[in-house]
């Protein structure tokens, strides 16, 4: 077997796709233009660099769809989850990752693999032959984006992803802030104190909202439109939707008690999450923003405890390009007009690190199986992987297709279970039990086939 698999883009999806294919015995070339060609958001040339947040979100595999996706990726020996687990940080019930050593280790593992090579030349066209996976993510280069537009015959869809700021821990006033996970969630004391909390009274909150609304914002380039993904809204956009929106979103004060003033319930709370293993950096949770840098520093220093904050990184905003996958891709993520090309990751219309890596896992296996001449069954729709790939390759309404996180709304109902909020716990457990059985069965076909 001499055919190689070419993967364009070395983010979460590309890294996972490369690992899966190489582990199956296929030679892989990863084409990553960084650091030779940089982007607005990336800081290094490492593969799988975490740009926006350092969180893989909930790790609960019984009551949360993304936690279930974690479970499925671990069961499939996923590189991204294995490495994330090795660089885990306290974050209550979430899986937060020490982002720099995480990316360094993913890069080292791939470069050490005997079947993986790295090429730093930019790919700016869609090749006519060979086996290719395009996983260029939200920051697809202009030239490649133009080639994709030309091939698909339609304008690329876009929304804007915003990046949250990171604060130096030693610049936070702990006489006002305190450490506590919401509802004291977590199995260890460290987990139960994983978040740093900054309280606001009503007057402070109202002044903060006024400042957010008045702050100078980043202007969009000509021809761009501001269609945001709801899971990553800039805080000022949320504030524009209503003065109480933030207080019911990232600044909700529930499940927290201020030890400095235990008898006074905060009107709003800003939470920060540890961003590295040393604990020297914290990111402001849910505070993606498109404010200009000078305005950001002024507005964020209005938060009690952050009056003298020093920022390791201020927030930013970038364009996120994705294709209309329900019309363009087949069930194995191949471009219908050019079956030698697959797409994976955020460019397919999934949202989030975990979802992107999951689609890379599937694309890498699909491509490797095709090269090796192996027959594989369809991904079971009742698994988290199957629910997500079904959504992007046909389950979603093409006319209104927008990026989507994995969620139980994508799963087929389980007969005989109560609907509504009261039945949610039993329903979610039934979803995850069914998914684990389906996914385990699907993985067994790969192992059986490998013995032939």
GROMACS .gro file of C-alpha atoms in nm:
model
  452
    1UNK     CA    1   0.000   0.000   0.000
    2UNK     CA    2   0.168   0.318  -0.121
    3UNK     CA    3  -0.121   0.566  -0.119
    4UNK     CA    4  -0.080   0.847   0.130
    5UNK     CA    5  -0.345   1.042   0.312
    6UNK     CA    6  -0.298   1.419   0.297
    7UNK     CA    7  -0.453   1.624   0.578
    8UNK     CA    8  -0.474   2.002   0.543
    9UNK     CA    9  -0.487   2.178   0.879
   10UNK     CA   10  -0.324   2.070   1.203
   11UNK     CA   11  -0.585   2.175   1.457
   12UNK     CA   12  -0.796   1.942   1.671
   13UNK     CA   13  -0.962   1.768   1.377
   14UNK     CA   14  -0.651   1.735   1.161
   15UNK     CA   15  -0.438   1.608   1.447
   16UNK     CA   16  -0.694   1.346   1.547
   17UNK     CA   17  -0.752   1.240   1.185
   18UNK     CA   18  -0.377   1.196   1.132
   19UNK     CA   19  -0.340   0.987   1.447
   20UNK     CA   20  -0.632   0.759   1.369
   21UNK     CA   21  -0.521   0.695   1.010
   22UNK     CA   22  -0.157   0.640   1.105
   23UNK     CA   23  -0.255   0.396   1.380
   24UNK     CA   24  -0.450   0.202   1.116
   25UNK     CA   25  -0.134   0.167   0.908
   26UNK     CA   26  -0.169   0.449   0.656
   27UNK     CA   27   0.109   0.697   0.577
   28UNK     CA   28  -0.006   1.051   0.652
   29UNK     CA   29   0.118   1.396   0.550
   30UNK     CA   30  -0.013   1.682   0.764
   31UNK     CA   31  -0.007   2.014   0.580
   32UNK     CA   32  -0.003   2.296   0.838
   33UNK     CA   33   0.087   2.644   0.714
   34UNK     CA   34   0.177   2.770   1.061
   35UNK     CA   35   0.422   2.904   1.168
   36UNK     CA   36   0.532   2.990   0.813
   37UNK     CA   37   0.195   3.157   0.750
   38UNK     CA   38   0.040   3.286   1.071
   39UNK     CA   39  -0.317   3.370   1.169
   40UNK     CA   40  -0.474   3.638   1.384
   41UNK     CA   41  -0.561   3.400   1.668
   42UNK     CA   42  -0.276   3.147   1.685
   43UNK     CA   43   0.030   3.218   1.899
   44UNK     CA   44   0.252   2.921   1.805
   45UNK     CA   45   0.323   2.672   1.529
   46UNK     CA   46   0.215   2.377   1.743
   47UNK     CA   47  -0.051   2.137   1.627
   48UNK     CA   48  -0.384   2.132   1.816
   49UNK     CA   49  -0.327   2.478   1.963
   50UNK     CA   50  -0.621   2.583   2.180
   51UNK     CA   51  -0.715   2.931   2.064
   52UNK     CA   52  -1.040   3.041   2.229
   53UNK     CA   53  -1.088   2.863   2.560
   54UNK     CA   54  -0.894   2.597   2.747
   55UNK     CA   55  -1.208   2.400   2.829
   56UNK     CA   56  -1.338   2.080   2.671
   57UNK     CA   57  -1.658   2.148   2.868
   58UNK     CA   58  -1.848   1.889   3.075
   59UNK     CA   59  -1.685   1.552   3.138
   60UNK     CA   60  -2.009   1.393   3.262
   61UNK     CA   61  -2.067   1.094   3.033
   62UNK     CA   62  -2.406   1.004   3.185
   63UNK     CA   63  -2.591   1.335   3.183
   64UNK     CA   64  -2.414   1.550   2.923
   65UNK     CA   65  -2.378   1.500   2.547
   66UNK     CA   66  -2.027   1.646   2.523
   67UNK     CA   67  -1.917   1.429   2.817
   68UNK     CA   68  -2.055   1.131   2.625
   69UNK     CA   69  -1.848   1.242   2.325
   70UNK     CA   70  -1.540   1.244   2.552
   71UNK     CA   71  -1.624   0.884   2.649
   72UNK     CA   72  -1.658   0.771   2.288
   73UNK     CA   73  -1.329   0.933   2.186
   74UNK     CA   74  -1.148   0.771   2.477
   75UNK     CA   75  -1.297   0.433   2.378
   76UNK     CA   76  -1.156   0.487   2.027
   77UNK     CA   77  -0.805   0.561   2.162
   78UNK     CA   78  -0.831   0.925   2.056
   79UNK     CA   79  -0.510   1.128   2.067
   80UNK     CA   80  -0.683   1.452   2.168
   81UNK     CA   81  -0.865   1.306   2.469
   82UNK     CA   82  -0.566   1.102   2.587
   83UNK     CA   83  -0.348   1.411   2.580
   84UNK     CA   84  -0.616   1.631   2.736
   85UNK     CA   85  -0.647   1.387   3.027
   86UNK     CA   86  -0.270   1.403   3.078
   87UNK     CA   87  -0.281   1.784   3.111
   88UNK     CA   88  -0.606   1.821   3.302
   89UNK     CA   89  -0.665   2.120   3.530
   90UNK     CA   90  -0.918   2.151   3.814
   91UNK     CA   91  -1.247   2.279   3.670
   92UNK     CA   92  -1.534   2.135   3.873
   93UNK     CA   93  -1.716   1.889   3.648
   94UNK     CA   94  -1.554   2.020   3.330
   95UNK     CA   95  -1.240   1.904   3.150
   96UNK     CA   96  -1.006   2.204   3.138
   97UNK     CA   97  -0.660   2.168   2.988
   98UNK     CA   98  -0.319   2.330   3.038
   99UNK     CA   99  -0.317   2.451   2.680
  100UNK     CA  100   0.054   2.498   2.598
  101UNK     CA  101   0.192   2.162   2.718
  102UNK     CA  102  -0.117   1.996   2.567
  103UNK     CA  103  -0.034   2.130   2.219
  104UNK     CA  104   0.336   2.054   2.262
  105UNK     CA  105   0.261   1.691   2.346
  106UNK     CA  106   0.012   1.642   2.061
  107UNK     CA  107   0.274   1.780   1.821
  108UNK     CA  108   0.550   1.561   1.965
  109UNK     CA  109   0.338   1.245   1.948
  110UNK     CA  110   0.248   1.302   1.585
  111UNK     CA  111   0.602   1.392   1.479
  112UNK     CA  112   0.731   1.081   1.656
  113UNK     CA  113   0.488   0.854   1.476
  114UNK     CA  114   0.671   0.660   1.202
  115UNK     CA  115   0.381   0.706   0.958
  116UNK     CA  116   0.332   1.082   1.002
  117UNK     CA  117   0.521   1.365   0.834
  118UNK     CA  118   0.461   1.739   0.860
  119UNK     CA  119   0.464   1.984   0.569
  120UNK     CA  120   0.449   2.360   0.635
  121UNK     CA  121   0.358   2.470   0.283
  122UNK     CA  122   0.020   2.639   0.242
  123UNK     CA  123  -0.235   2.445   0.035
  124UNK     CA  124  -0.443   2.690  -0.165
  125UNK     CA  125  -0.644   2.465  -0.398
  126UNK     CA  126  -0.853   2.147  -0.397
  127UNK     CA  127  -0.640   1.868  -0.553
  128UNK     CA  128  -0.783   1.667  -0.841
  129UNK     CA  129  -0.649   1.332  -0.718
  130UNK     CA  130  -0.513   1.157  -0.411
  131UNK     CA  131  -0.679   1.115  -0.072
  132UNK     CA  132  -0.734   1.441   0.115
  133UNK     CA  133  -0.897   1.567   0.432
  134UNK     CA  134  -0.948   1.942   0.471
  135UNK     CA  135  -0.973   2.040   0.837
  136UNK     CA  136  -0.864   2.401   0.816
  137UNK     CA  137  -1.107   2.518   1.080
  138UNK     CA  138  -1.238   2.868   1.144
  139UNK     CA  139  -0.929   3.040   1.005
  140UNK     CA  140  -0.921   2.889   0.657
  141UNK     CA  141  -0.684   3.096   0.444
  142UNK     CA  142  -0.827   3.340   0.192
  143UNK     CA  143  -0.689   3.153  -0.109
  144UNK     CA  144  -0.817   2.814   0.005
  145UNK     CA  145  -1.150   2.967   0.102
  146UNK     CA  146  -1.182   3.103  -0.251
  147UNK     CA  147  -1.108   2.759  -0.395
  148UNK     CA  148  -1.376   2.603  -0.175
  149UNK     CA  149  -1.627   2.869  -0.280
  150UNK     CA  150  -1.546   2.807  -0.645
  151UNK     CA  151  -1.594   2.432  -0.610
  152UNK     CA  152  -1.914   2.441  -0.408
  153UNK     CA  153  -2.070   2.706  -0.629
  154UNK     CA  154  -2.202   2.905  -0.335
  155UNK     CA  155  -2.078   3.170  -0.098
  156UNK     CA  156  -1.916   3.032   0.215
  157UNK     CA  157  -2.121   3.086   0.526
  158UNK     CA  158  -1.955   3.267   0.814
  159UNK     CA  159  -2.002   3.371   1.172
  160UNK     CA  160  -1.763   3.536   1.414
  161UNK     CA  161  -1.587   3.354   1.694
  162UNK     CA  162  -1.475   3.572   1.983
  163UNK     CA  163  -1.182   3.504   2.217
  164UNK     CA  164  -1.198   3.559   2.594
  165UNK     CA  165  -0.925   3.755   2.777
  166UNK     CA  166  -0.667   3.596   3.010
  167UNK     CA  167  -0.562   3.760   3.338
  168UNK     CA  168  -0.242   3.716   3.544
  169UNK     CA  169  -0.347   3.558   3.874
  170UNK     CA  170  -0.117   3.771   4.088
  171UNK     CA  171  -0.293   4.085   3.967
  172UNK     CA  172  -0.632   3.974   4.108
  173UNK     CA  173  -0.745   4.118   4.441
  174UNK     CA  174  -0.834   3.813   4.651
  175UNK     CA  175  -0.971   4.030   4.932
  176UNK     CA  176  -1.272   4.073   4.703
  177UNK     CA  177  -1.263   3.752   4.495
  178UNK     CA  178  -1.287   3.392   4.617
  179UNK     CA  179  -1.242   3.036   4.490
  180UNK     CA  180  -1.551   2.817   4.447
  181UNK     CA  181  -1.710   2.602   4.179
  182UNK     CA  182  -2.078   2.666   4.125
  183UNK     CA  183  -2.280   2.453   4.370
  184UNK     CA  184  -1.943   2.327   4.502
  185UNK     CA  185  -1.936   2.081   4.212
  186UNK     CA  186  -1.645   1.839   4.197
  187UNK     CA  187  -1.520   1.523   4.365
  188UNK     CA  188  -1.212   1.679   4.531
  189UNK     CA  189  -1.154   1.996   4.728
  190UNK     CA  190  -0.945   2.126   4.439
  191UNK     CA  191  -1.233   2.068   4.196
  192UNK     CA  192  -1.482   2.231   4.432
  193UNK     CA  193  -1.263   2.543   4.438
  194UNK     CA  194  -1.175   2.546   4.069
  195UNK     CA  195  -1.324   2.884   3.973
  196UNK     CA  196  -1.229   3.232   4.086
  197UNK     CA  197  -1.536   3.450   4.152
  198UNK     CA  198  -1.572   3.827   4.141
  199UNK     CA  199  -1.902   3.960   4.288
  200UNK     CA  200  -2.100   4.266   4.180
  201UNK     CA  201  -2.380   4.451   4.352
  202UNK     CA  202  -2.662   4.600   4.148
  203UNK     CA  203  -2.503   4.943   4.098
  204UNK     CA  204  -2.172   4.788   3.989
  205UNK     CA  205  -2.355   4.560   3.745
  206UNK     CA  206  -2.557   4.845   3.591
  207UNK     CA  207  -2.242   5.056   3.550
  208UNK     CA  208  -2.065   4.760   3.390
  209UNK     CA  209  -2.350   4.711   3.140
  210UNK     CA  210  -2.343   5.083   3.054
  211UNK     CA  211  -1.968   5.065   2.990
  212UNK     CA  212  -2.005   4.753   2.774
  213UNK     CA  213  -2.268   4.917   2.558
  214UNK     CA  214  -2.070   5.240   2.521
  215UNK     CA  215  -1.728   5.083   2.453
  216UNK     CA  216  -1.564   5.114   2.113
  217UNK     CA  217  -1.604   4.789   1.917
  218UNK     CA  218  -1.408   4.619   1.640
  219UNK     CA  219  -1.542   4.710   1.298
  220UNK     CA  220  -1.622   4.439   1.048
  221UNK     CA  221  -1.446   4.429   0.715
  222UNK     CA  222  -1.638   4.521   0.404
  223UNK     CA  223  -1.852   4.232   0.283
  224UNK     CA  224  -1.859   4.056   0.620
  225UNK     CA  225  -2.175   4.009   0.820
  226UNK     CA  226  -2.205   3.955   1.192
  227UNK     CA  227  -2.380   3.621   1.229
  228UNK     CA  228  -2.271   3.489   1.567
  229UNK     CA  229  -2.287   3.134   1.695
  230UNK     CA  230  -2.505   3.154   2.008
  231UNK     CA  231  -2.263   2.944   2.214
  232UNK     CA  232  -1.987   3.201   2.163
  233UNK     CA  233  -2.162   3.539   2.173
  234UNK     CA  234  -1.952   3.844   2.260
  235UNK     CA  235  -2.062   3.979   2.596
  236UNK     CA  236  -2.153   4.318   2.452
  237UNK     CA  237  -2.385   4.150   2.200
  238UNK     CA  238  -2.554   3.969   2.490
  239UNK     CA  239  -2.584   4.302   2.674
  240UNK     CA  240  -2.748   4.456   2.367
  241UNK     CA  241  -3.017   4.187   2.386
  242UNK     CA  242  -3.125   4.309   2.730
  243UNK     CA  243  -2.966   4.449   3.043
  244UNK     CA  244  -3.038   4.132   3.241
  245UNK     CA  245  -2.909   3.889   2.976
  246UNK     CA  246  -2.557   3.859   3.122
  247UNK     CA  247  -2.695   3.814   3.473
  248UNK     CA  248  -2.883   3.509   3.346
  249UNK     CA  249  -2.584   3.389   3.140
  250UNK     CA  250  -2.210   3.393   3.222
  251UNK     CA  251  -2.262   3.634   3.516
  252UNK     CA  252  -2.539   3.442   3.694
  253UNK     CA  253  -2.493   3.456   4.074
  254UNK     CA  254  -2.651   3.119   4.158
  255UNK     CA  255  -2.477   2.837   4.346
  256UNK     CA  256  -2.213   3.067   4.497
  257UNK     CA  257  -2.155   3.214   4.843
  258UNK     CA  258  -1.909   3.498   4.898
  259UNK     CA  259  -1.702   3.406   5.210
  260UNK     CA  260  -1.601   3.771   5.254
  261UNK     CA  261  -1.971   3.866   5.294
  262UNK     CA  262  -2.164   3.539   5.340
  263UNK     CA  263  -2.489   3.718   5.431
  264UNK     CA  264  -2.493   3.932   5.115
  265UNK     CA  265  -2.606   3.763   4.793
  266UNK     CA  266  -2.420   3.906   4.491
  267UNK     CA  267  -2.636   4.059   4.220
  268UNK     CA  268  -2.400   3.916   3.955
  269UNK     CA  269  -2.076   3.716   3.955
  270UNK     CA  270  -1.792   3.709   3.703
  271UNK     CA  271  -1.615   3.371   3.700
  272UNK     CA  272  -1.256   3.302   3.594
  273UNK     CA  273  -1.117   2.955   3.521
  274UNK     CA  274  -0.756   2.843   3.560
  275UNK     CA  275  -0.579   2.850   3.224
  276UNK     CA  276  -0.251   2.671   3.305
  277UNK     CA  277  -0.117   2.410   3.548
  278UNK     CA  278   0.088   2.665   3.740
  279UNK     CA  279  -0.227   2.860   3.817
  280UNK     CA  280  -0.060   3.183   3.706
  281UNK     CA  281  -0.324   3.253   3.439
  282UNK     CA  282  -0.703   3.267   3.456
  283UNK     CA  283  -0.944   3.323   3.168
  284UNK     CA  284  -1.269   3.513   3.215
  285UNK     CA  285  -1.543   3.257   3.153
  286UNK     CA  286  -1.791   3.347   2.881
  287UNK     CA  287  -1.630   3.688   2.822
  288UNK     CA  288  -1.563   3.663   2.451
  289UNK     CA  289  -1.556   4.017   2.318
  290UNK     CA  290  -1.517   4.238   2.014
  291UNK     CA  291  -1.431   4.550   2.210
  292UNK     CA  292  -1.112   4.725   2.106
  293UNK     CA  293  -0.811   4.653   2.326
  294UNK     CA  294  -0.802   4.986   2.509
  295UNK     CA  295  -1.173   4.965   2.589
  296UNK     CA  296  -1.140   4.607   2.710
  297UNK     CA  297  -0.883   4.691   2.976
  298UNK     CA  298  -1.093   4.984   3.104
  299UNK     CA  299  -1.420   4.791   3.113
  300UNK     CA  300  -1.283   4.469   3.265
  301UNK     CA  301  -1.106   4.664   3.541
  302UNK     CA  302  -1.452   4.776   3.656
  303UNK     CA  303  -1.504   4.418   3.783
  304UNK     CA  304  -1.447   4.400   4.161
  305UNK     CA  305  -1.117   4.220   4.218
  306UNK     CA  306  -0.986   4.307   3.872
  307UNK     CA  307  -0.929   4.680   3.929
  308UNK     CA  308  -0.553   4.629   3.885
  309UNK     CA  309  -0.569   4.332   3.652
  310UNK     CA  310  -0.282   4.265   3.413
  311UNK     CA  311  -0.379   4.082   3.095
  312UNK     CA  312  -0.172   3.807   2.937
  313UNK     CA  313  -0.406   3.825   2.639
  314UNK     CA  314  -0.697   4.051   2.560
  315UNK     CA  315  -1.003   3.929   2.379
  316UNK     CA  316  -1.040   3.928   2.005
  317UNK     CA  317  -1.268   3.830   1.723
  318UNK     CA  318  -1.223   3.639   1.402
  319UNK     CA  319  -1.423   3.512   1.110
  320UNK     CA  320  -1.526   3.148   1.115
  321UNK     CA  321  -1.589   2.988   0.777
  322UNK     CA  322  -1.794   2.671   0.735
  323UNK     CA  323  -1.954   2.489   0.444
  324UNK     CA  324  -2.315   2.385   0.399
  325UNK     CA  325  -2.237   2.024   0.482
  326UNK     CA  326  -2.592   1.883   0.449
  327UNK     CA  327  -2.589   1.967   0.078
  328UNK     CA  328  -2.220   1.913   0.003
  329UNK     CA  329  -2.101   1.605   0.198
  330UNK     CA  330  -2.197   1.238   0.184
  331UNK     CA  331  -2.234   1.014   0.489
  332UNK     CA  332  -1.856   0.955   0.499
  333UNK     CA  333  -1.781   1.328   0.488
  334UNK     CA  334  -1.669   1.318   0.125
  335UNK     CA  335  -1.732   1.616  -0.098
  336UNK     CA  336  -1.999   1.488  -0.337
  337UNK     CA  337  -1.850   1.672  -0.634
  338UNK     CA  338  -1.498   1.543  -0.554
  339UNK     CA  339  -1.510   1.217  -0.356
  340UNK     CA  340  -1.131   1.214  -0.313
  341UNK     CA  341  -1.174   1.506  -0.069
  342UNK     CA  342  -1.320   1.491   0.280
  343UNK     CA  343  -1.390   1.774   0.520
  344UNK     CA  344  -1.359   1.753   0.898
  345UNK     CA  345  -1.374   1.976   1.203
  346UNK     CA  346  -1.532   2.318   1.240
  347UNK     CA  347  -1.539   2.384   0.868
  348UNK     CA  348  -1.812   2.117   0.844
  349UNK     CA  349  -2.040   2.313   1.077
  350UNK     CA  350  -1.968   2.154   1.414
  351UNK     CA  351  -1.875   2.387   1.697
  352UNK     CA  352  -1.624   2.323   1.975
  353UNK     CA  353  -1.288   2.157   2.028
  354UNK     CA  354  -1.436   1.818   2.114
  355UNK     CA  355  -1.683   1.811   1.828
  356UNK     CA  356  -1.409   1.914   1.583
  357UNK     CA  357  -1.174   1.642   1.706
  358UNK     CA  358  -1.457   1.388   1.691
  359UNK     CA  359  -1.525   1.463   1.326
  360UNK     CA  360  -1.150   1.437   1.262
  361UNK     CA  361  -1.152   1.095   1.427
  362UNK     CA  362  -1.426   0.975   1.194
  363UNK     CA  363  -1.277   1.132   0.880
  364UNK     CA  364  -0.936   0.979   0.954
  365UNK     CA  365  -1.087   0.634   0.998
  366UNK     CA  366  -1.307   0.665   0.690
  367UNK     CA  367  -1.016   0.775   0.471
  368UNK     CA  368  -0.781   0.509   0.605
  369UNK     CA  369  -1.041   0.235   0.555
  370UNK     CA  370  -1.093   0.348   0.195
  371UNK     CA  371  -0.719   0.344   0.125
  372UNK     CA  372  -0.686   0.000   0.285
  373UNK     CA  373  -0.988  -0.138   0.098
  374UNK     CA  374  -1.177  -0.216   0.418
  375UNK     CA  375  -1.554  -0.217   0.450
  376UNK     CA  376  -1.696  -0.046   0.757
  377UNK     CA  377  -2.052  -0.014   0.883
  378UNK     CA  378  -2.220   0.327   0.909
  379UNK     CA  379  -2.163   0.516   1.233
  380UNK     CA  380  -2.456   0.429   1.462
  381UNK     CA  381  -2.692   0.725   1.481
  382UNK     CA  382  -2.764   0.655   1.848
  383UNK     CA  383  -2.401   0.730   1.944
  384UNK     CA  384  -2.289   1.088   2.007
  385UNK     CA  385  -2.059   1.062   1.705
  386UNK     CA  386  -2.343   0.931   1.493
  387UNK     CA  387  -2.590   1.196   1.607
  388UNK     CA  388  -2.342   1.470   1.519
  389UNK     CA  389  -2.234   1.337   1.180
  390UNK     CA  390  -2.595   1.263   1.088
  391UNK     CA  391  -2.685   1.622   1.170
  392UNK     CA  392  -2.416   1.777   0.950
  393UNK     CA  393  -2.449   1.535   0.657
  394UNK     CA  394  -2.824   1.540   0.615
  395UNK     CA  395  -3.015   1.571   0.941
  396UNK     CA  396  -3.000   1.951   0.952
  397UNK     CA  397  -3.216   2.181   0.742
  398UNK     CA  398  -2.980   2.302   0.469
  399UNK     CA  399  -3.150   2.641   0.427
  400UNK     CA  400  -3.098   2.735   0.791
  401UNK     CA  401  -2.782   2.533   0.863
  402UNK     CA  402  -2.571   2.684   1.141
  403UNK     CA  403  -2.280   2.552   1.351
  404UNK     CA  404  -2.390   2.312   1.623
  405UNK     CA  405  -2.247   2.171   1.945
  406UNK     CA  406  -2.332   1.811   2.026
  407UNK     CA  407  -2.650   1.801   2.236
  408UNK     CA  408  -2.924   1.557   2.326
  409UNK     CA  409  -3.161   1.737   2.091
  410UNK     CA  410  -2.974   1.564   1.806
  411UNK     CA  411  -3.049   1.217   1.950
  412UNK     CA  412  -3.340   0.997   1.850
  413UNK     CA  413  -3.597   0.970   2.132
  414UNK     CA  414  -3.598   0.666   2.359
  415UNK     CA  415  -3.944   0.511   2.364
  416UNK     CA  416  -4.139   0.507   2.690
  417UNK     CA  417  -3.952   0.786   2.868
  418UNK     CA  418  -4.112   1.094   3.018
  419UNK     CA  419  -4.049   1.424   2.839
  420UNK     CA  420  -3.991   1.766   2.991
  421UNK     CA  421  -3.756   1.879   3.267
  422UNK     CA  422  -3.877   1.631   3.529
  423UNK     CA  423  -3.787   1.332   3.316
  424UNK     CA  424  -3.459   1.473   3.195
  425UNK     CA  425  -3.223   1.283   3.424
  426UNK     CA  426  -3.365   0.941   3.333
  427UNK     CA  427  -3.387   1.039   2.967
  428UNK     CA  428  -3.026   1.153   2.946
  429UNK     CA  429  -2.905   0.837   3.121
  430UNK     CA  430  -3.100   0.630   2.869
  431UNK     CA  431  -2.942   0.824   2.582
  432UNK     CA  432  -2.591   0.770   2.713
  433UNK     CA  433  -2.642   0.401   2.795
  434UNK     CA  434  -2.779   0.338   2.446
  435UNK     CA  435  -2.500   0.540   2.286
  436UNK     CA  436  -2.222   0.358   2.471
  437UNK     CA  437  -2.359   0.020   2.364
  438UNK     CA  438  -2.393   0.130   2.002
  439UNK     CA  439  -2.046   0.286   1.993
  440UNK     CA  440  -1.880  -0.015   2.157
  441UNK     CA  441  -2.044  -0.243   1.901
  442UNK     CA  442  -1.928  -0.021   1.614
  443UNK     CA  443  -1.569  -0.018   1.740
  444UNK     CA  444  -1.574  -0.398   1.765
  445UNK     CA  445  -1.625  -0.420   1.387
  446UNK     CA  446  -1.298  -0.233   1.334
  447UNK     CA  447  -1.111  -0.470   1.562
  448UNK     CA  448  -1.263  -0.779   1.401
  449UNK     CA  449  -1.185  -0.648   1.054
  450UNK     CA  450  -0.825  -0.574   1.153
  451UNK     CA  451  -0.769  -0.943   1.230
  452UNK     CA  452  -0.856  -1.050   0.875
   0.00000   0.00000   0.00000
